[in-house]
Amino acid sequence: MTNRNRNMERAIRRRERKRLADLNRNDRSVFEVMIKVMLTALAVIIGLAIWIWAAEAQAEEEAFAAVLRRTRLIHREELMDTECFHVPPLPEVLPADGEPPQAIEIKEAKQAEELPAEPAGHWENLGKHKITHYCPERCCNGENAWETASGAPMTFGRTVAASAREFGFGTKLLIDGKEYTVEDRGVGPGCIDILVPTHKEGRQRGRFYTDVYVWRED
Ligand SMILES: [Zn+2]
């Protein structure tokens, strides 16, 4: 092999090595571009996911705030207007075991009724009524603060408001073992509003369903 031939062969090999190296570099740069594109796409997807999550959380928060506002509105309407049928019925809560407390108290009341001094009559169960509470002030009575519809003085532990369609004034009711007298109006049938000294106490006592008994003279 001549020197010339050897040189030519070297040159060819050099060129071939360079070509391969270039190819390799090209492959690497394509690979790098692909990685960059994938990382960018990943960042965009994560960003979108976070944005959607934040938007959903905000929507949920707003929905919750709307429910709260609506609940307060219902509560205020009920206190002002005591129109209890605007409010969906509450689930009836009874003690986990044994008899409900009101039943026990009613038994005691029935024993008392058997005493000879009591007038002849009996307590008739009218079934579940919604019990709410109101105070004597303007917040619950508007212009008629400290006045009852019957003209009787507001008396804590005695005065209750009930519907004219259900009870006349002076009707005796037994609720949770305590005796009350219908002396006020402002609620619909199926609802008894019990007078309490303060608005706060009324709120603490809350609303619930329980059996209401009416006194029937024999
Ligand atoms: Zn009030």
XYZ file of C-alpha atoms and ligand atoms in Angstrom:
219
model
C 0.000 0.000 0.000
C 1.412 3.332 -0.959
C 1.746 6.270 1.422
C -0.759 8.178 -0.634
C -3.279 5.393 -0.387
C -2.760 5.184 3.383
C -3.277 8.920 3.757
C -6.440 8.770 1.700
C -7.737 5.917 3.804
C -7.020 7.864 7.021
C -8.801 10.881 5.616
C -11.823 8.741 4.753
C -11.850 7.224 8.261
C -11.548 10.686 9.818
C -14.461 11.924 7.754
C -16.509 8.872 8.706
C -15.751 9.393 12.442
C -16.719 13.070 12.144
C -19.967 12.125 10.369
C -20.803 9.621 13.094
C -19.974 12.170 15.811
C -22.214 14.758 14.140
C -25.017 12.224 13.873
C -24.565 11.381 17.535
C -24.676 15.072 18.488
C -27.827 15.538 16.405
C -29.472 12.576 18.129
C -28.513 13.996 21.516
C -29.909 17.449 20.701
C -33.194 15.865 19.444
C -33.368 13.897 22.683
C -32.735 17.064 24.729
C -35.466 18.946 22.852
C -37.887 16.080 23.499
C -37.080 16.123 27.236
C -37.584 19.908 27.335
C -40.928 19.626 25.524
C -42.050 16.889 27.897
C -40.992 18.875 30.987
C -42.818 21.962 29.687
C -45.946 19.905 28.994
C -45.722 18.409 32.486
C -45.392 21.883 34.040
C -48.401 23.098 32.039
C -50.482 20.081 33.144
C -49.526 20.562 36.816
C -50.283 24.284 36.538
C -53.693 23.562 35.002
C -54.492 20.977 37.667
C -53.626 23.441 40.462
C -55.693 26.164 38.779
C -58.726 23.857 38.393
C -58.370 22.656 41.984
C -58.201 26.258 43.283
C -61.236 27.259 41.181
C -63.212 24.275 42.489
C -62.229 25.017 46.096
C -63.350 28.617 45.657
C -66.658 27.567 44.068
C -67.239 25.163 46.961
C -66.464 27.898 49.486
C -68.873 30.266 47.740
C -71.602 27.606 47.694
C -71.067 27.006 51.413
C -71.236 30.761 52.106
C -74.499 30.927 50.115
C -75.959 28.071 52.194
C -74.899 29.871 55.388
C -76.503 33.118 54.205
C -79.689 31.280 53.244
C -79.782 29.447 56.611
C -79.401 32.752 58.488
C -82.138 34.264 56.350
C -84.483 31.373 57.101
C -83.629 31.615 60.793
C -84.285 35.373 60.875
C -87.507 35.025 58.872
C -88.665 32.366 61.270
C -87.848 34.499 64.316
C -89.504 37.615 62.916
C -92.474 36.025 61.256
C -92.557 32.699 63.133
C -94.012 31.135 60.005
C -92.566 27.724 60.729
C -93.704 26.037 57.528
C -91.061 27.782 55.465
C -88.453 25.608 57.131
C -87.963 21.983 56.087
C -88.844 19.554 58.909
C -86.000 18.678 61.244
C -85.153 15.016 61.823
C -86.683 13.708 64.986
C -84.017 13.013 67.593
C -84.819 10.494 70.277
C -82.542 9.117 73.015
C -80.524 6.091 71.914
C -82.130 3.720 74.393
C -85.135 3.655 76.667
C -88.162 5.885 76.513
C -87.980 9.487 75.304
C -87.813 11.898 78.276
C -91.067 13.654 77.430
C -92.976 10.349 77.694
C -91.652 9.867 81.234
C -92.626 13.401 82.213
C -96.078 12.944 80.732
C -96.586 9.838 82.862
C -95.775 11.939 85.921
C -98.236 14.568 84.765
C -100.883 11.892 84.326
C -100.283 10.704 87.876
C -100.760 14.274 89.076
C -103.984 14.437 87.123
C -105.323 11.500 89.130
C -105.131 13.537 92.352
C -108.638 14.375 93.659
C -107.949 18.152 93.743
C -107.490 18.299 89.953
C -110.511 19.149 87.796
C -111.939 16.237 85.820
C -110.294 15.983 82.451
C -107.474 14.358 80.562
C -104.511 15.205 78.367
C -105.127 14.294 74.741
C -102.071 13.658 72.587
C -102.254 15.757 69.394
C -99.060 14.257 68.011
C -95.815 15.847 66.953
C -95.693 19.624 66.722
C -92.798 21.852 65.873
C -91.623 23.723 68.966
C -89.923 27.092 68.529
C -89.099 29.858 71.022
C -89.541 33.624 71.018
C -88.650 36.483 73.315
C -90.831 39.478 74.312
C -88.695 42.059 72.498
C -89.054 43.728 69.098
C -86.771 41.175 67.423
C -89.523 38.565 67.781
C -92.639 40.758 68.032
C -91.929 43.870 65.975
C -94.266 46.695 67.026
C -96.060 44.446 69.527
C -93.123 43.916 71.888
C -94.255 42.819 75.371
C -97.853 42.386 74.165
C -99.786 39.212 73.392
C -102.526 38.853 70.789
C -104.977 37.853 73.557
C -104.130 40.877 75.719
C -102.903 38.618 78.548
C -99.573 39.751 80.020
C -96.559 37.897 78.670
C -95.718 35.285 81.298
C -92.612 33.120 81.081
C -93.352 29.448 81.634
C -96.998 29.969 80.724
C -97.442 32.002 77.516
C -97.220 30.212 74.192
C -98.222 31.321 70.707
C -100.234 28.939 68.524
C -102.433 29.069 65.432
C -106.037 30.297 65.790
C -106.979 27.484 63.414
C -105.759 24.979 66.009
C -106.236 26.437 69.518
C -108.426 29.101 71.122
C -106.970 31.497 73.693
C -106.728 29.945 77.135
C -106.203 26.399 75.799
C -103.949 24.419 78.165
C -101.107 22.538 76.480
C -98.626 20.051 77.910
C -95.224 20.111 76.204
C -92.279 18.076 77.518
C -94.083 17.671 80.852
C -94.707 21.420 81.341
C -98.080 23.094 81.191
C -98.592 26.198 79.065
C -101.521 28.411 78.022
C -102.212 29.623 74.488
C -102.146 33.426 74.794
C -100.471 34.607 71.596
C -100.551 34.184 67.821
C -98.067 34.380 64.983
C -97.432 30.761 63.997
C -99.132 28.362 61.644
C -100.902 25.117 62.603
C -98.563 22.367 63.747
C -96.277 24.860 65.437
C -96.072 26.057 69.048
C -93.908 29.089 69.874
C -92.903 29.146 73.546
C -92.176 32.517 75.200
C -88.756 32.715 76.892
C -87.172 35.694 78.726
C -84.364 36.423 76.248
C -83.708 35.985 72.547
C -80.454 34.203 73.438
C -82.292 31.649 75.546
C -84.736 31.092 72.688
C -81.879 30.375 70.360
C -80.238 28.033 72.870
C -83.468 26.057 73.296
C -83.682 25.854 69.505
C -86.350 24.112 67.469
C -87.499 20.534 67.749
C -90.481 18.276 67.256
C -92.274 16.718 70.172
C -95.731 15.482 71.182
C -98.157 18.192 72.267
C -101.005 17.333 74.660
C -104.163 19.405 75.031
C -106.244 19.461 78.205
C -109.792 18.161 77.585
C -112.335 18.526 80.336
C -114.387 15.377 80.855
Zn -86.318 37.879 70.039
